[in-house]
PDB file of C-alpha atoms in Angstrom:
ATOM      1  CA  MET A  72       7.340  12.472  -4.152  1.00  0.00           C
ATOM      2  CA  LEU A  73       4.076  11.979  -2.838  1.00  0.00           C
ATOM      3  CA  THR A  74       2.502   8.519  -3.231  1.00  0.00           C
ATOM      4  CA  ASP A  75      -1.158   9.424  -2.023  1.00  0.00           C
ATOM      5  CA  LEU A  76      -3.025  12.179  -0.968  1.00  0.00           C
ATOM      6  CA  ALA A  77      -1.837  15.623   0.001  1.00  0.00           C
ATOM      7  CA  LEU A  78      -1.825  16.129   3.825  1.00  0.00           C
ATOM      8  CA  ASP A  79      -4.850  18.107   3.905  1.00  0.00           C
ATOM      9  CA  ALA A  80      -6.811  15.544   2.159  1.00  0.00           C
ATOM     10  CA  LEU A  81      -5.524  12.968   4.653  1.00  0.00           C
ATOM     11  CA  TRP A  82      -6.696  14.494   7.287  1.00  0.00           C
ATOM     12  CA  GLU A  83     -10.264  14.738   5.760  1.00  0.00           C
ATOM     13  CA  TYR A  84      -9.836  11.293   4.548  1.00  0.00           C
ATOM     14  CA  ARG A  85     -12.393   8.430   5.993  1.00  0.00           C
ATOM     15  CA  SER A  86     -12.279   4.797   4.962  1.00  0.00           C
ATOM     16  CA  THR A  87     -15.399   3.263   3.355  1.00  0.00           C
ATOM     17  CA  TYR A  88     -14.562  -0.008   5.171  1.00  0.00           C
ATOM     18  CA  GLU A  89     -17.497  -1.735   7.218  1.00  0.00           C
ATOM     19  CA  ALA A  90     -16.900  -4.392   9.566  1.00  0.00           C
ATOM     20  CA  PRO A  91     -19.156  -7.588   9.080  1.00  0.00           C
ATOM     21  CA  PRO A  92     -21.788  -7.863  11.809  1.00  0.00           C
ATOM     22  CA  ASP A  93     -20.267 -10.935  13.026  1.00  0.00           C
ATOM     23  CA  PHE A  94     -16.723  -9.578  13.271  1.00  0.00           C
ATOM     24  CA  ASP A  95     -16.609  -9.709  17.200  1.00  0.00           C
ATOM     25  CA  GLU A  96     -18.066 -13.162  17.117  1.00  0.00           C
ATOM     26  CA  PHE A  97     -15.595 -14.561  14.722  1.00  0.00           C
ATOM     27  CA  TRP A  98     -12.736 -13.451  16.755  1.00  0.00           C
ATOM     28  CA  THR A  99     -14.196 -14.100  20.219  1.00  0.00           C
ATOM     29  CA  SER A 100     -14.737 -17.769  18.866  1.00  0.00           C
ATOM     30  CA  THR A 101     -11.295 -18.042  17.296  1.00  0.00           C
ATOM     31  CA  LEU A 102      -9.275 -16.779  20.232  1.00  0.00           C
ATOM     32  CA  ALA A 103     -11.468 -19.369  22.417  1.00  0.00           C
ATOM     33  CA  GLU A 104     -10.327 -22.254  20.205  1.00  0.00           C
ATOM     34  CA  ALA A 105      -6.689 -21.115  20.619  1.00  0.00           C
ATOM     35  CA  ARG A 106      -6.936 -20.809  24.345  1.00  0.00           C
ATOM     36  CA  ALA A 107      -8.330 -24.115  24.528  1.00  0.00           C
ATOM     37  CA  HIS A 108      -4.659 -25.454  24.097  1.00  0.00           C
ATOM     38  CA  ASP A 109      -2.135 -25.191  26.909  1.00  0.00           C
ATOM     39  CA  LEU A 110      -0.080 -21.980  26.720  1.00  0.00           C
ATOM     40  CA  GLY A 111       2.969 -24.108  27.314  1.00  0.00           C
ATOM     41  CA  VAL A 112       5.732 -21.314  27.776  1.00  0.00           C
ATOM     42  CA  ARG A 113       9.079 -22.708  27.687  1.00  0.00           C
ATOM     43  CA  CYS A 114      12.192 -20.337  28.060  1.00  0.00           C
ATOM     44  CA  THR A 115      15.702 -21.470  27.477  1.00  0.00           C
ATOM     45  CA  PRO A 116      18.394 -19.258  28.236  1.00  0.00           C
ATOM     46  CA  VAL A 117      20.779 -18.156  25.444  1.00  0.00           C
ATOM     47  CA  ASP A 118      24.397 -17.577  25.576  1.00  0.00           C
ATOM     48  CA  THR A 119      25.478 -14.339  24.665  1.00  0.00           C
ATOM     49  CA  PRO A 120      28.358 -11.821  25.032  1.00  0.00           C
ATOM     50  CA  LEU A 121      25.687  -9.130  26.398  1.00  0.00           C
ATOM     51  CA  ARG A 122      26.557  -7.862  29.892  1.00  0.00           C
ATOM     52  CA  THR A 123      23.484  -6.045  30.926  1.00  0.00           C
ATOM     53  CA  LEU A 124      20.666  -8.131  29.281  1.00  0.00           C
ATOM     54  CA  ASP A 125      19.742 -11.822  29.706  1.00  0.00           C
ATOM     55  CA  VAL A 126      18.115 -13.460  26.587  1.00  0.00           C
ATOM     56  CA  PHE A 127      15.940 -16.448  26.302  1.00  0.00           C
ATOM     57  CA  ASP A 128      14.684 -18.667  23.444  1.00  0.00           C
ATOM     58  CA  VAL A 129      10.880 -18.752  23.920  1.00  0.00           C
ATOM     59  CA  THR A 130       8.311 -20.976  22.818  1.00  0.00           C
ATOM     60  CA  PHE A 131       4.518 -20.850  23.130  1.00  0.00           C
ATOM     61  CA  ALA A 132       1.341 -22.271  21.748  1.00  0.00           C
ATOM     62  CA  GLY A 133      -0.473 -19.954  19.156  1.00  0.00           C
ATOM     63  CA  PHE A 134      -3.401 -20.766  16.950  1.00  0.00           C
ATOM     64  CA  GLY A 135      -4.107 -24.504  16.768  1.00  0.00           C
ATOM     65  CA  GLY A 136      -1.666 -25.076  19.445  1.00  0.00           C
ATOM     66  CA  HIS A 137       1.044 -24.682  17.021  1.00  0.00           C
ATOM     67  CA  PRO A 138       4.601 -23.871  18.559  1.00  0.00           C
ATOM     68  CA  ILE A 139       5.633 -20.182  18.325  1.00  0.00           C
ATOM     69  CA  ARG A 140       9.151 -18.817  18.659  1.00  0.00           C
ATOM     70  CA  ALA A 141      10.245 -15.545  20.242  1.00  0.00           C
ATOM     71  CA  TRP A 142      13.237 -13.819  21.878  1.00  0.00           C
ATOM     72  CA  LEU A 143      12.665 -12.674  25.486  1.00  0.00           C
ATOM     73  CA  ARG A 144      15.381  -9.854  26.583  1.00  0.00           C
ATOM     74  CA  VAL A 145      15.399  -8.763  29.985  1.00  0.00           C
ATOM     75  CA  PRO A 146      17.536  -6.044  31.777  1.00  0.00           C
ATOM     76  CA  ARG A 147      20.122  -8.150  33.848  1.00  0.00           C
ATOM     77  CA  GLY A 148      19.840  -7.336  37.766  1.00  0.00           C
ATOM     78  CA  VAL A 149      16.719  -5.548  37.669  1.00  0.00           C
ATOM     79  CA  GLU A 150      14.012  -6.350  40.184  1.00  0.00           C
ATOM     80  CA  ALA A 151      10.649  -8.046  38.510  1.00  0.00           C
ATOM     81  CA  PRO A 152       7.905  -7.621  37.856  1.00  0.00           C
ATOM     82  CA  LEU A 153       9.032  -5.421  34.755  1.00  0.00           C
ATOM     83  CA  PRO A 154       6.603  -3.757  32.319  1.00  0.00           C
ATOM     84  CA  ALA A 155       6.680  -5.751  28.903  1.00  0.00           C
ATOM     85  CA  ILE A 156       7.033  -4.860  25.385  1.00  0.00           C
ATOM     86  CA  VAL A 157       5.674  -7.521  22.751  1.00  0.00           C
ATOM     87  CA  GLN A 158       7.192  -6.468  19.183  1.00  0.00           C
ATOM     88  CA  PHE A 159       6.115  -8.086  15.583  1.00  0.00           C
ATOM     89  CA  HIS A 160       8.793  -7.707  12.635  1.00  0.00           C
ATOM     90  CA  GLY A 161       7.904  -6.643   9.238  1.00  0.00           C
ATOM     91  CA  TYR A 162       6.668  -8.693   6.312  1.00  0.00           C
ATOM     92  CA  GLY A 163       8.667 -11.646   5.369  1.00  0.00           C
ATOM     93  CA  GLY A 164      11.006 -10.907   7.941  1.00  0.00           C
ATOM     94  CA  SER A 165      11.992 -12.861  11.215  1.00  0.00           C
ATOM     95  CA  ARG A 166      12.749 -12.308  14.839  1.00  0.00           C
ATOM     96  CA  GLY A 167      16.387 -11.733  13.836  1.00  0.00           C
ATOM     97  CA  SER A 168      19.333 -12.529  15.883  1.00  0.00           C
ATOM     98  CA  ALA A 169      19.571 -12.610  19.555  1.00  0.00           C
ATOM     99  CA  LEU A 170      21.821  -9.737  19.428  1.00  0.00           C
ATOM    100  CA  GLN A 171      19.432  -7.361  17.527  1.00  0.00           C
ATOM    101  CA  GLU A 172      16.467  -5.042  18.697  1.00  0.00           C
ATOM    102  CA  LEU A 173      18.304  -4.399  22.159  1.00  0.00           C
ATOM    103  CA  THR A 174      16.551  -0.837  22.462  1.00  0.00           C
ATOM    104  CA  TRP A 175      13.464  -2.157  24.753  1.00  0.00           C
ATOM    105  CA  ALA A 176      15.364  -4.295  27.252  1.00  0.00           C
ATOM    106  CA  SER A 177      18.091  -1.511  27.443  1.00  0.00           C
ATOM    107  CA  ALA A 178      15.431   0.868  28.382  1.00  0.00           C
ATOM    108  CA  GLY A 179      14.344  -1.510  31.446  1.00  0.00           C
ATOM    109  CA  TYR A 180      11.548  -3.327  29.624  1.00  0.00           C
ATOM    110  CA  ALA A 181      10.832  -7.200  29.533  1.00  0.00           C
ATOM    111  CA  HIS A 182      10.988  -7.390  25.407  1.00  0.00           C
ATOM    112  CA  LEU A 183       9.278 -10.338  23.521  1.00  0.00           C
ATOM    113  CA  GLN A 184      10.411 -10.380  19.930  1.00  0.00           C
ATOM    114  CA  VAL A 185       7.800 -12.560  18.193  1.00  0.00           C
ATOM    115  CA  ASP A 186       8.743 -14.873  15.203  1.00  0.00           C
ATOM    116  CA  VAL A 187       5.932 -14.466  12.627  1.00  0.00           C
ATOM    117  CA  ARG A 188       4.715 -17.878  11.489  1.00  0.00           C
ATOM    118  CA  GLY A 189       5.720 -19.209   7.984  1.00  0.00           C
ATOM    119  CA  GLN A 190       7.764 -16.242   7.134  1.00  0.00           C
ATOM    120  CA  GLY A 191      11.519 -15.652   7.187  1.00  0.00           C
ATOM    121  CA  GLY A 192      12.286 -16.671  10.689  1.00  0.00           C
ATOM    122  CA  VAL A 193      12.197 -20.412  12.678  1.00  0.00           C
ATOM    123  CA  THR A 194       8.637 -20.437  13.150  1.00  0.00           C
ATOM    124  CA  PRO A 195       6.661 -22.616  10.720  1.00  0.00           C
ATOM    125  CA  ASP A 196       3.135 -22.409   9.488  1.00  0.00           C
ATOM    126  CA  PRO A 197       1.820 -26.284   9.501  1.00  0.00           C
ATOM    127  CA  VAL A 198      -1.547 -25.130   7.632  1.00  0.00           C
ATOM    128  CA  GLY A 199      -1.470 -25.351   3.674  1.00  0.00           C
ATOM    129  CA  SER A 200      -3.329 -23.182   1.541  1.00  0.00           C
ATOM    130  CA  GLY A 201      -5.027 -23.113  -1.776  1.00  0.00           C
ATOM    131  CA  PRO A 202      -3.625 -20.995  -4.822  1.00  0.00           C
ATOM    132  CA  ALA A 203      -2.039 -17.850  -3.692  1.00  0.00           C
ATOM    133  CA  TYR A 204       0.011 -15.136  -5.312  1.00  0.00           C
ATOM    134  CA  PRO A 205       3.547 -15.391  -4.374  1.00  0.00           C
ATOM    135  CA  GLY A 206       4.124 -13.828  -0.934  1.00  0.00           C
ATOM    136  CA  HIS A 207       2.058 -14.233   2.077  1.00  0.00           C
ATOM    137  CA  LEU A 208      -0.950 -11.577   1.708  1.00  0.00           C
ATOM    138  CA  THR A 209      -3.203 -14.131  -0.482  1.00  0.00           C
ATOM    139  CA  ARG A 210      -2.492 -17.395   1.461  1.00  0.00           C
ATOM    140  CA  GLY A 211      -5.610 -19.073   2.527  1.00  0.00           C
ATOM    141  CA  ILE A 212      -7.635 -16.136   1.197  1.00  0.00           C
ATOM    142  CA  GLU A 213     -10.478 -18.614  -0.031  1.00  0.00           C
ATOM    143  CA  SER A 214     -12.222 -18.060   3.351  1.00  0.00           C
ATOM    144  CA  ARG A 215     -11.968 -16.254   6.667  1.00  0.00           C
ATOM    145  CA  GLU A 216     -11.280 -19.740   8.413  1.00  0.00           C
ATOM    146  CA  THR A 217      -8.186 -20.543   6.165  1.00  0.00           C
ATOM    147  CA  TYR A 218      -6.672 -17.069   5.603  1.00  0.00           C
ATOM    148  CA  VAL A 219      -2.951 -16.823   6.931  1.00  0.00           C
ATOM    149  CA  TYR A 220      -3.909 -13.484   9.128  1.00  0.00           C
ATOM    150  CA  ARG A 221      -6.343 -15.535  10.962  1.00  0.00           C
ATOM    151  CA  ARG A 222      -3.455 -17.550  12.354  1.00  0.00           C
ATOM    152  CA  ILE A 223      -0.727 -14.857  12.626  1.00  0.00           C
ATOM    153  CA  PHE A 224      -3.269 -12.343  14.728  1.00  0.00           C
ATOM    154  CA  THR A 225      -4.184 -15.231  16.923  1.00  0.00           C
ATOM    155  CA  ASP A 226      -0.698 -16.139  17.638  1.00  0.00           C
ATOM    156  CA  ALA A 227      -0.189 -12.333  18.554  1.00  0.00           C
ATOM    157  CA  ALA A 228      -2.750 -12.417  21.107  1.00  0.00           C
ATOM    158  CA  ARG A 229      -1.297 -15.632  22.519  1.00  0.00           C
ATOM    159  CA  ALA A 230       2.113 -13.864  22.628  1.00  0.00           C
ATOM    160  CA  VAL A 231       0.334 -11.416  24.899  1.00  0.00           C
ATOM    161  CA  ASP A 232      -1.179 -14.268  26.841  1.00  0.00           C
ATOM    162  CA  ALA A 233       2.421 -15.729  26.907  1.00  0.00           C
ATOM    163  CA  VAL A 234       4.580 -12.866  28.336  1.00  0.00           C
ATOM    164  CA  ARG A 235       2.042 -12.059  31.057  1.00  0.00           C
ATOM    165  CA  ALA A 236       2.767 -15.670  32.078  1.00  0.00           C
ATOM    166  CA  LEU A 237       6.282 -15.052  32.777  1.00  0.00           C
ATOM    167  CA  PRO A 238       7.441 -14.370  36.359  1.00  0.00           C
ATOM    168  CA  GLU A 239       9.610 -11.495  35.147  1.00  0.00           C
ATOM    169  CA  VAL A 240       6.405  -9.452  34.010  1.00  0.00           C
ATOM    170  CA  ASP A 241       3.795  -7.446  35.394  1.00  0.00           C
ATOM    171  CA  PRO A 242       0.631  -8.548  33.390  1.00  0.00           C
ATOM    172  CA  ALA A 243      -1.223  -5.118  33.718  1.00  0.00           C
ATOM    173  CA  ARG A 244       1.768  -3.307  31.991  1.00  0.00           C
ATOM    174  CA  VAL A 245       2.308  -4.862  28.588  1.00  0.00           C
ATOM    175  CA  ALA A 246       2.240  -2.781  25.433  1.00  0.00           C
ATOM    176  CA  VAL A 247       2.551  -3.814  21.757  1.00  0.00           C
ATOM    177  CA  LEU A 248       4.425  -2.431  18.808  1.00  0.00           C
ATOM    178  CA  GLY A 249       5.839  -2.973  15.390  1.00  0.00           C
ATOM    179  CA  ASN A 250       6.593  -1.637  12.032  1.00  0.00           C
ATOM    180  CA  SER A 251       4.784  -2.183   8.811  1.00  0.00           C
ATOM    181  CA  GLN A 252       3.384  -5.578   9.133  1.00  0.00           C
ATOM    182  CA  GLY A 253       4.405  -5.680  12.806  1.00  0.00           C
ATOM    183  CA  GLY A 254       2.620  -2.201  13.214  1.00  0.00           C
ATOM    184  CA  GLY A 255      -0.572  -4.009  11.625  1.00  0.00           C
ATOM    185  CA  ILE A 256      -0.148  -7.048  13.884  1.00  0.00           C
ATOM    186  CA  ALA A 257       0.171  -4.914  16.918  1.00  0.00           C
ATOM    187  CA  LEU A 258      -2.916  -2.918  15.816  1.00  0.00           C
ATOM    188  CA  ALA A 259      -5.066  -6.139  15.436  1.00  0.00           C
ATOM    189  CA  THR A 260      -3.790  -7.144  18.982  1.00  0.00           C
ATOM    190  CA  ALA A 261      -4.705  -3.848  20.641  1.00  0.00           C
ATOM    191  CA  GLY A 262      -8.295  -4.914  19.267  1.00  0.00           C
ATOM    192  CA  LEU A 263      -8.222  -8.277  20.118  1.00  0.00           C
ATOM    193  CA  VAL A 264      -6.780  -7.666  23.495  1.00  0.00           C
ATOM    194  CA  PRO A 265      -8.603  -4.568  24.921  1.00  0.00           C
ATOM    195  CA  ASP A 266      -6.407  -4.353  28.135  1.00  0.00           C
ATOM    196  CA  VAL A 267      -3.088  -4.002  26.659  1.00  0.00           C
ATOM    197  CA  ALA A 268      -1.486  -0.731  27.996  1.00  0.00           C
ATOM    198  CA  ALA A 269      -0.273   0.969  24.780  1.00  0.00           C
ATOM    199  CA  LEU A 270       0.288   0.552  21.046  1.00  0.00           C
ATOM    200  CA  HIS A 271       2.879   1.991  18.700  1.00  0.00           C
ATOM    201  CA  ALA A 272       1.764   1.405  14.972  1.00  0.00           C
ATOM    202  CA  GLN A 273       4.725   2.595  12.556  1.00  0.00           C
ATOM    203  CA  ALA A 274       3.553   2.925   9.172  1.00  0.00           C
ATOM    204  CA  PRO A 275       1.113  -0.288   9.736  1.00  0.00           C
ATOM    205  CA  PHE A 276       0.352  -2.661   6.951  1.00  0.00           C
ATOM    206  CA  LEU A 277      -2.746  -4.482   6.564  1.00  0.00           C
ATOM    207  CA  CYS A 278      -5.452  -1.399   7.098  1.00  0.00           C
ATOM    208  CA  ASP A 279      -7.947  -0.248   4.744  1.00  0.00           C
ATOM    209  CA  PHE A 280      -7.488  -3.330   2.105  1.00  0.00           C
ATOM    210  CA  ARG A 281      -9.642  -1.973  -0.472  1.00  0.00           C
ATOM    211  CA  ARG A 282      -8.075   1.409  -0.859  1.00  0.00           C
ATOM    212  CA  ALA A 283      -4.453  -0.001  -0.575  1.00  0.00           C
ATOM    213  CA  SER A 284      -5.330  -2.695  -3.568  1.00  0.00           C
ATOM    214  CA  LEU A 285      -6.447   0.274  -5.623  1.00  0.00           C
ATOM    215  CA  VAL A 286      -3.377   2.845  -4.887  1.00  0.00           C
ATOM    216  CA  GLY A 287      -0.676   0.423  -3.433  1.00  0.00           C
ATOM    217  CA  GLY A 288       1.901   0.030  -6.477  1.00  0.00           C
ATOM    218  CA  GLU A 289       4.365  -2.114  -4.588  1.00  0.00           C
ATOM    219  CA  ARG A 290       4.815  -5.126  -2.670  1.00  0.00           C
ATOM    220  CA  PRO A 291       3.051  -6.520  -0.686  1.00  0.00           C
ATOM    221  CA  TYR A 292      -0.035  -4.765  -1.714  1.00  0.00           C
ATOM    222  CA  VAL A 293       0.431  -5.462  -5.313  1.00  0.00           C
ATOM    223  CA  GLU A 294       0.268  -9.244  -4.259  1.00  0.00           C
ATOM    224  CA  LEU A 295      -3.666  -8.663  -3.547  1.00  0.00           C
ATOM    225  CA  SER A 296      -4.220  -6.708  -6.732  1.00  0.00           C
ATOM    226  CA  ARG A 297      -2.353  -8.983  -9.007  1.00  0.00           C
ATOM    227  CA  TYR A 298      -4.171 -12.128  -7.449  1.00  0.00           C
ATOM    228  CA  LEU A 299      -7.632 -10.216  -8.116  1.00  0.00           C
ATOM    229  CA  ALA A 300      -6.595  -9.473 -11.842  1.00  0.00           C
ATOM    230  CA  ASP A 301      -6.077 -13.184 -12.241  1.00  0.00           C
ATOM    231  CA  HIS A 302      -9.112 -13.999 -10.248  1.00  0.00           C
ATOM    232  CA  ARG A 303     -11.648 -11.579 -11.633  1.00  0.00           C
ATOM    233  CA  ASP A 304     -14.646 -13.165 -10.361  1.00  0.00           C
ATOM    234  CA  ALA A 305     -13.158 -13.296  -6.791  1.00  0.00           C
ATOM    235  CA  VAL A 306     -13.404  -9.516  -5.867  1.00  0.00           C
ATOM    236  CA  SER A 307     -16.435  -9.877  -3.851  1.00  0.00           C
ATOM    237  CA  ARG A 308     -15.387 -12.770  -2.073  1.00  0.00           C
ATOM    238  CA  VAL A 309     -11.782 -11.508  -1.340  1.00  0.00           C
ATOM    239  CA  PHE A 310     -12.915  -8.346   0.213  1.00  0.00           C
ATOM    240  CA  ASP A 311     -15.577 -10.141   2.444  1.00  0.00           C
ATOM    241  CA  VAL A 312     -12.725 -12.343   3.676  1.00  0.00           C
ATOM    242  CA  LEU A 313     -10.338  -9.229   4.089  1.00  0.00           C
ATOM    243  CA  SER A 314     -13.099  -7.322   6.192  1.00  0.00           C
ATOM    244  CA  TYR A 315     -12.213  -9.498   9.078  1.00  0.00           C
ATOM    245  CA  PHE A 316      -8.780  -8.850   9.197  1.00  0.00           C
ATOM    246  CA  ASP A 317      -8.679  -4.883   8.373  1.00  0.00           C
ATOM    247  CA  GLY A 318      -6.799  -2.776  10.782  1.00  0.00           C
ATOM    248  CA  VAL A 319      -9.620  -0.236  10.555  1.00  0.00           C
ATOM    249  CA  GLY A 320     -11.943  -2.628  12.010  1.00  0.00           C
ATOM    250  CA  PHE A 321      -9.463  -3.428  14.858  1.00  0.00           C
ATOM    251  CA  ALA A 322      -8.637   0.355  15.241  1.00  0.00           C
ATOM    252  CA  ALA A 323     -12.515   0.882  15.796  1.00  0.00           C
ATOM    253  CA  ARG A 324     -12.361  -1.703  18.848  1.00  0.00           C
ATOM    254  CA  ALA A 325      -8.912  -0.550  20.567  1.00  0.00           C
ATOM    255  CA  THR A 326      -8.658   1.607  23.519  1.00  0.00           C
ATOM    256  CA  ALA A 327      -5.108   1.725  24.658  1.00  0.00           C
ATOM    257  CA  PRO A 328      -3.010   4.877  24.363  1.00  0.00           C
ATOM    258  CA  ALA A 329      -1.828   4.731  20.889  1.00  0.00           C
ATOM    259  CA  TRP A 330       1.260   6.394  18.625  1.00  0.00           C
ATOM    260  CA  PHE A 331       0.963   6.041  14.995  1.00  0.00           C
ATOM    261  CA  SER A 332       3.235   7.322  12.363  1.00  0.00           C
ATOM    262  CA  ALA A 333       3.227   7.500   8.547  1.00  0.00           C
ATOM    263  CA  GLY A 334       5.615   8.652   5.774  1.00  0.00           C
ATOM    264  CA  LEU A 335       4.143  10.599   2.985  1.00  0.00           C
ATOM    265  CA  MET A 336       6.518   9.176   0.404  1.00  0.00           C
ATOM    266  CA  ASP A 337       5.792   5.748   1.529  1.00  0.00           C
ATOM    267  CA  GLY A 338       5.306   3.650  -1.713  1.00  0.00           C
ATOM    268  CA  ILE A 339       4.705   0.396   0.322  1.00  0.00           C
ATOM    269  CA  VAL A 340       1.922   1.386   2.743  1.00  0.00           C
ATOM    270  CA  PRO A 341      -0.195   4.275   1.287  1.00  0.00           C
ATOM    271  CA  PRO A 342      -0.322   7.134   3.815  1.00  0.00           C
ATOM    272  CA  SER A 343      -4.464   7.057   3.494  1.00  0.00           C
ATOM    273  CA  THR A 344      -4.582   3.672   4.668  1.00  0.00           C
ATOM    274  CA  VAL A 345      -2.837   4.660   7.924  1.00  0.00           C
ATOM    275  CA  PHE A 346      -5.069   7.718   8.337  1.00  0.00           C
ATOM    276  CA  GLY A 347      -8.137   5.646   7.609  1.00  0.00           C
ATOM    277  CA  ALA A 348      -7.339   3.478  10.699  1.00  0.00           C
ATOM    278  CA  TYR A 349      -6.099   6.551  12.939  1.00  0.00           C
ATOM    279  CA  HIS A 350      -9.262   8.160  12.438  1.00  0.00           C
ATOM    280  CA  VAL A 351     -11.731   5.776  13.819  1.00  0.00           C
ATOM    281  CA  TYR A 352      -9.325   4.587  16.334  1.00  0.00           C
ATOM    282  CA  LYS A 353     -11.487   4.493  19.782  1.00  0.00           C
ATOM    283  CA  GLY A 354      -8.430   5.249  22.406  1.00  0.00           C
ATOM    284  CA  GLN A 355      -6.370   8.243  22.895  1.00  0.00           C
ATOM    285  CA  LYS A 356      -4.217   8.592  20.081  1.00  0.00           C
ATOM    286  CA  GLN A 357      -1.639  10.645  18.184  1.00  0.00           C
ATOM    287  CA  LEU A 358      -0.238  10.487  14.530  1.00  0.00           C
ATOM    288  CA  ALA A 359       3.147  11.571  13.633  1.00  0.00           C
ATOM    289  CA  VAL A 360       3.421  12.717   9.989  1.00  0.00           C
ATOM    290  CA  TRP A 361       6.763  12.780   8.122  1.00  0.00           C
ATOM    291  CA  GLU A 362       6.264  14.515   4.996  1.00  0.00           C
ATOM    292  CA  TYR A 363       9.631  13.612   3.379  1.00  0.00           C
ATOM    293  CA  ASN A 364      10.086   9.958   4.605  1.00  0.00           C
ATOM    294  CA  GLY A 365       8.948   6.744   3.091  1.00  0.00           C
ATOM    295  CA  HIS A 366       7.916   3.469   4.702  1.00  0.00           C
ATOM    296  CA  GLU A 367      10.492   4.177   7.591  1.00  0.00           C
ATOM    297  CA  ALA A 368       8.227   7.072   8.562  1.00  0.00           C
ATOM    298  CA  GLY A 369       9.825   8.542  11.392  1.00  0.00           C
ATOM    299  CA  GLY A 370      12.430   6.099  12.069  1.00  0.00           C
ATOM    300  CA  PRO A 371      14.455   6.457  15.344  1.00  0.00           C
ATOM    301  CA  ASP A 372      12.670   9.615  15.988  1.00  0.00           C
ATOM    302  CA  ASP A 373       9.325   7.676  16.128  1.00  0.00           C
ATOM    303  CA  VAL A 374      10.970   5.088  18.545  1.00  0.00           C
ATOM    304  CA  GLN A 375      12.322   8.176  21.067  1.00  0.00           C
ATOM    305  CA  ALA A 376       9.034   9.839  20.997  1.00  0.00           C
ATOM    306  CA  VAL A 377       7.433   6.310  22.010  1.00  0.00           C
ATOM    307  CA  LEU A 378       9.948   5.534  24.420  1.00  0.00           C
ATOM    308  CA  GLU A 379       9.106   8.864  26.346  1.00  0.00           C
ATOM    309  CA  GLY A 380       5.554   8.155  25.990  1.00  0.00           C
ATOM    310  CA  PHE A 381       5.202   4.871  27.254  1.00  0.00           C
ATOM    311  CA  ARG A 382       7.403   5.602  30.439  1.00  0.00           C
ATOM    312  CA  PRO A 383       4.606   7.088  32.215  1.00  0.00           C
ATOM    313  CA  ILE A 384       1.963   5.035  31.124  1.00  0.00           C
ATOM    314  CA  LEU A 385       3.893   1.750  31.810  1.00  0.00           C
ATOM    315  CA  GLU A 386       5.124   3.138  35.136  1.00  0.00           C
ATOM    316  CA  LEU A 387       8.694   2.460  34.086  1.00  0.00           C
ATOM    317  CA  THR A 388      10.834   3.397  37.035  1.00  0.00           C
TER     318      THR A 388
END
């Protein structure tokens, strides 16, 4: 069943989100603080049974100089420099096994699979937070300085810096992508690092927070609505904080060619929130709409379309 507006209404929908006047100043200073730390990229070879790919365990400095982990996969025997893909995972997940997510390296790219801090993987978040609803979405939501996605989005921008520092990679040919939370992080990264080459945001989470809190009936957005149910006097403050982290704000600043997708039966990410970001996206864009799909959106069909679309942009030979 449909979980949001009908398709005609989605094409007409426009988010009420407005970026705060100092949105850009906040993020410029946040990234400058992070980049004051040595990037410190370290790549350790990983022994795997793969015959066509080489895998490395990567560490680099993210927000606060904190160590962030990732997998790097590169096609074996292919001459550098390569175009690169930086991928972010879904909510509560991890970078997974060294033997997962082999598509992009198998297609000829250097592939950096980032492990989001403080979630299900191996990258800790050493920063504590005040009271929060169980999960990640309201951690540190007392202020824009302490909100968890300030750290996560900064880590993501630094991941692009890190992959560009690798001798295997052409720094001018780096794309960002992800599904769900990963799509939201990729969208934020495209807004923060304006010269990334391309973006794929599949059913992106973290967009149009105000509407999502009202119509999103499943986790993670329900974490936000339940937090506000208990903190009745915090609504104005919370949405002021979230205005610095909304994917609609980043979409209005991103210019890389972009592929979005949405499933109209998505109960996790309301489709209208995806359309809200898509409609204001500043660069060349397209949106794949899947009427009978949920949070997986187009699944492998999205990936195939993006593989084909990225090839000429990233000059993959």
